[in-house]
Short mmCIF file of C-alpha atoms in Angstrom, two decimals:
data_model
loop_
_atom_site.label_atom_id
_atom_site.label_comp_id
_atom_site.label_asym_id
_atom_site.label_seq_id
_atom_site.Cartn_x
_atom_site.Cartn_y
_atom_site.Cartn_z
CA MET H 1 -4.26 49.15 -3.97
CA GLY H 2 -6.15 48.86 -7.25
CA TRP H 3 -3.42 46.66 -8.75
CA PHE H 4 -4.04 44.05 -6.00
CA ASN H 5 -7.75 43.77 -6.73
CA SER H 6 -7.15 42.80 -10.34
CA ILE H 7 -4.46 40.95 -12.27
CA GLY H 8 -4.82 41.12 -16.00
CA GLY H 9 -8.46 42.05 -15.60
CA VAL H 10 -9.22 39.00 -13.41
CA SER H 11 -10.22 39.50 -9.80
CA VAL H 12 -7.62 38.25 -7.32
CA ARG H 13 -10.46 37.10 -5.10
CA ARG H 14 -11.78 34.92 -7.94
CA ILE H 15 -8.31 33.44 -8.57
CA VAL H 16 -7.86 32.60 -4.88
CA CYS H 17 -11.37 31.16 -4.55
CA LEU H 18 -11.03 28.94 -7.61
CA SER H 19 -7.41 27.83 -7.16
CA TRP H 20 -8.25 25.17 -4.56
CA ILE H 21 -10.72 23.30 -6.77
CA PRO H 22 -8.16 21.26 -8.79
CA TRP H 23 -6.40 20.18 -5.59
CA VAL H 24 -9.60 18.98 -3.96
CA LEU H 25 -10.59 17.11 -7.10
CA CYS H 26 -7.17 15.43 -7.33
CA LEU H 27 -7.23 14.31 -3.71
CA ALA H 28 -10.74 12.90 -3.96
CA CYS H 29 -10.42 11.22 -7.36
CA GLY H 30 -10.70 7.52 -7.68
CA PRO H 31 -10.79 6.02 -11.16
CA VAL H 32 -13.98 6.42 -13.19
CA ASP H 33 -14.66 3.89 -15.93
CA GLU H 34 -11.55 3.89 -18.15
CA TYR H 35 -10.12 7.12 -16.71
CA PRO H 36 -7.41 6.76 -14.06
CA GLY H 37 -7.64 8.39 -10.66
CA LEU H 38 -5.32 9.15 -7.75
CA ARG H 39 -7.04 7.57 -4.75
CA LEU H 40 -7.45 3.84 -4.11
CA GLY H 41 -9.35 3.88 -0.81
CA GLY H 42 -10.57 0.77 0.95
CA THR H 43 -9.46 -0.67 4.27
CA VAL H 44 -5.95 -2.14 4.21
CA SER H 45 -6.47 -5.82 4.98
CA GLU H 46 -4.44 -8.89 5.81
CA ARG H 47 -3.73 -11.52 3.17
CA PRO H 48 -6.86 -13.53 2.37
CA GLU H 49 -6.73 -17.33 2.54
CA SER H 50 -7.33 -17.42 -1.21
CA PHE H 51 -7.90 -14.97 -4.04
CA LEU H 52 -10.52 -17.20 -5.68
CA PHE H 53 -13.20 -14.82 -4.39
CA LEU H 54 -11.99 -12.41 -7.09
CA GLN H 55 -14.26 -14.31 -9.47
CA ASP H 56 -17.15 -12.43 -7.82
CA HIS H 57 -15.66 -9.05 -8.82
CA GLU H 58 -16.03 -7.92 -12.43
CA VAL H 59 -13.52 -5.09 -12.01
CA ILE H 60 -10.82 -4.44 -9.44
CA GLN H 61 -8.87 -1.27 -8.78
CA LEU H 62 -5.09 -1.27 -9.05
CA GLU H 63 -2.80 1.44 -7.68
CA ALA H 64 0.67 1.82 -9.20
CA TRP H 65 2.97 4.55 -7.92
CA GLY H 66 4.96 6.88 -10.10
CA VAL H 67 7.72 9.17 -8.84
CA VAL H 68 5.31 11.45 -6.97
CA PHE H 69 1.69 10.39 -7.46
CA PRO H 70 -0.11 7.07 -7.81
CA ARG H 71 -2.21 6.08 -10.79
CA VAL H 72 -5.34 4.12 -9.92
CA VAL H 73 -7.12 2.23 -12.68
CA ASN H 74 -10.13 -0.02 -13.00
CA ILE H 75 -8.98 -3.30 -14.46
CA TRP H 76 -10.09 -6.87 -15.05
CA GLY H 77 -8.54 -9.54 -12.88
CA VAL H 78 -8.75 -13.24 -12.09
CA GLY H 79 -7.98 -15.03 -8.86
CA ALA H 80 -6.08 -18.15 -7.89
CA PRO H 81 -5.52 -19.72 -4.48
CA ASP H 82 -2.24 -17.89 -3.81
CA ALA H 83 -2.29 -14.88 -6.18
CA LEU H 84 -4.37 -12.68 -8.39
CA TYR H 85 -3.58 -11.82 -11.99
CA VAL H 86 -4.06 -8.71 -14.09
CA TRP H 87 -3.61 -8.27 -17.82
CA GLY H 88 -2.79 -5.17 -19.80
CA ASP H 89 -0.96 -3.39 -22.56
CA PRO H 90 2.79 -3.24 -21.82
CA ASP H 91 2.86 0.41 -22.96
CA SER H 92 0.01 1.58 -20.72
CA GLY H 93 0.71 4.05 -17.93
CA TRP H 94 -0.16 1.68 -15.12
CA ALA H 95 1.88 -1.21 -16.57
CA THR H 96 4.94 1.02 -16.95
CA ARG H 97 4.64 2.09 -13.31
CA VAL H 98 4.21 -1.50 -12.13
CA ALA H 99 7.33 -2.53 -14.07
CA GLU H 100 9.32 0.30 -12.47
CA ARG H 101 8.03 -0.25 -8.91
CA PRO H 102 6.71 -3.81 -8.54
CA GLU H 103 6.87 -3.57 -4.73
CA SER H 104 4.61 -0.48 -4.60
CA VAL H 105 1.38 -1.95 -5.94
CA ARG H 106 -1.96 -2.17 -4.15
CA VAL H 107 -5.31 -3.53 -5.25
CA ARG H 108 -8.81 -2.91 -4.01
CA LEU H 109 -11.48 -5.59 -4.05
CA GLY H 110 -14.78 -4.29 -2.74
CA ASP H 111 -14.10 -2.41 0.50
CA LYS H 112 -10.73 -4.06 1.17
CA SER H 113 -7.33 -3.14 -0.20
CA TYR H 114 -4.24 -5.34 -0.30
CA GLU H 115 -0.55 -4.56 -0.63
CA VAL H 116 0.90 -6.80 -3.32
CA ARG H 117 4.11 -7.51 -5.21
CA ALA H 118 3.89 -7.71 -8.99
CA SER H 119 5.87 -10.08 -11.17
CA PRO H 120 5.41 -10.77 -14.88
CA VAL H 121 4.11 -14.20 -15.80
CA THR H 122 6.73 -15.87 -18.00
CA ASP H 123 6.01 -19.58 -17.51
CA PRO H 124 3.96 -20.83 -20.52
CA ALA H 125 1.93 -23.29 -18.43
CA GLU H 126 1.02 -20.64 -15.85
CA LYS H 127 0.18 -18.17 -18.62
CA ALA H 128 -2.11 -20.74 -20.28
CA ARG H 129 -3.95 -21.34 -16.96
CA VAL H 130 -4.42 -17.60 -16.38
CA VAL H 131 -5.62 -16.99 -19.94
CA ALA H 132 -8.13 -19.85 -19.54
CA SER H 133 -9.41 -18.13 -16.37
CA TYR H 134 -9.75 -14.84 -18.24
CA GLN H 135 -11.60 -16.58 -21.07
CA ALA H 136 -13.97 -18.27 -18.61
CA LYS H 137 -14.68 -15.04 -16.73
CA TYR H 138 -14.67 -12.45 -19.53
CA GLY H 139 -15.17 -14.59 -22.66
CA SER H 140 -18.04 -12.64 -24.23
CA SER H 141 -16.39 -9.27 -23.53
CA LEU H 142 -13.05 -10.47 -24.91
CA LYS H 143 -14.74 -11.79 -28.03
CA ALA H 144 -16.48 -8.43 -28.50
CA MET H 145 -13.14 -6.61 -28.10
CA TYR H 146 -11.22 -8.79 -30.54
CA GLY H 147 -14.05 -9.81 -32.86
CA ARG H 148 -13.01 -13.44 -32.40
CA PRO H 149 -12.14 -15.88 -29.62
CA THR H 150 -8.91 -14.91 -27.87
CA THR H 151 -5.73 -16.97 -27.71
CA VAL H 152 -2.74 -16.97 -25.37
CA ASP H 153 -0.93 -14.75 -27.88
CA ASP H 154 -3.47 -11.95 -27.28
CA PHE H 155 -2.30 -11.59 -23.68
CA ASP H 156 0.94 -9.63 -24.11
CA LEU H 157 1.45 -8.82 -20.44
CA LEU H 158 0.17 -10.70 -17.42
CA TYR H 159 1.20 -9.79 -13.89
CA ARG H 160 1.01 -12.14 -10.92
CA LEU H 161 0.16 -10.15 -7.79
CA THR H 162 1.10 -11.81 -4.52
CA PRO H 163 0.65 -10.40 -1.00
CA ARG H 164 3.59 -8.52 0.49
#
């Protein structure tokens, strides 16, 4: 029975006791700062009358599903009467997942979460309006990031998120 008490000099009891920790952490993890998480949380809510209230939220949480697990990120966003908009790097993990599964996106604003459909913004006039909203809301932070005032060309990828 001595072989069962130890594997490679490590106690089996210790292995069993510690093996559950990563699973608990994964199930409980929401995003922290710039690090993605796995859990969105919030109460699933009906479509709001308008997404203009998003102006009161500095950061929103976005959930984008991969093949097996979601990726939840903290992200900047701006609201409009009928949609909300998010901006990001086309090569980022969340943006890749959104492109692959645009129908499987959720966002959390405060204590409420919403199921949304993502579509890239391609219309130049719409893009200009969204960029102006970003500049109005996050102007000083954007200027600090870029070291200069931003232009429409700095916004490589914008997604329009509309309720499903």
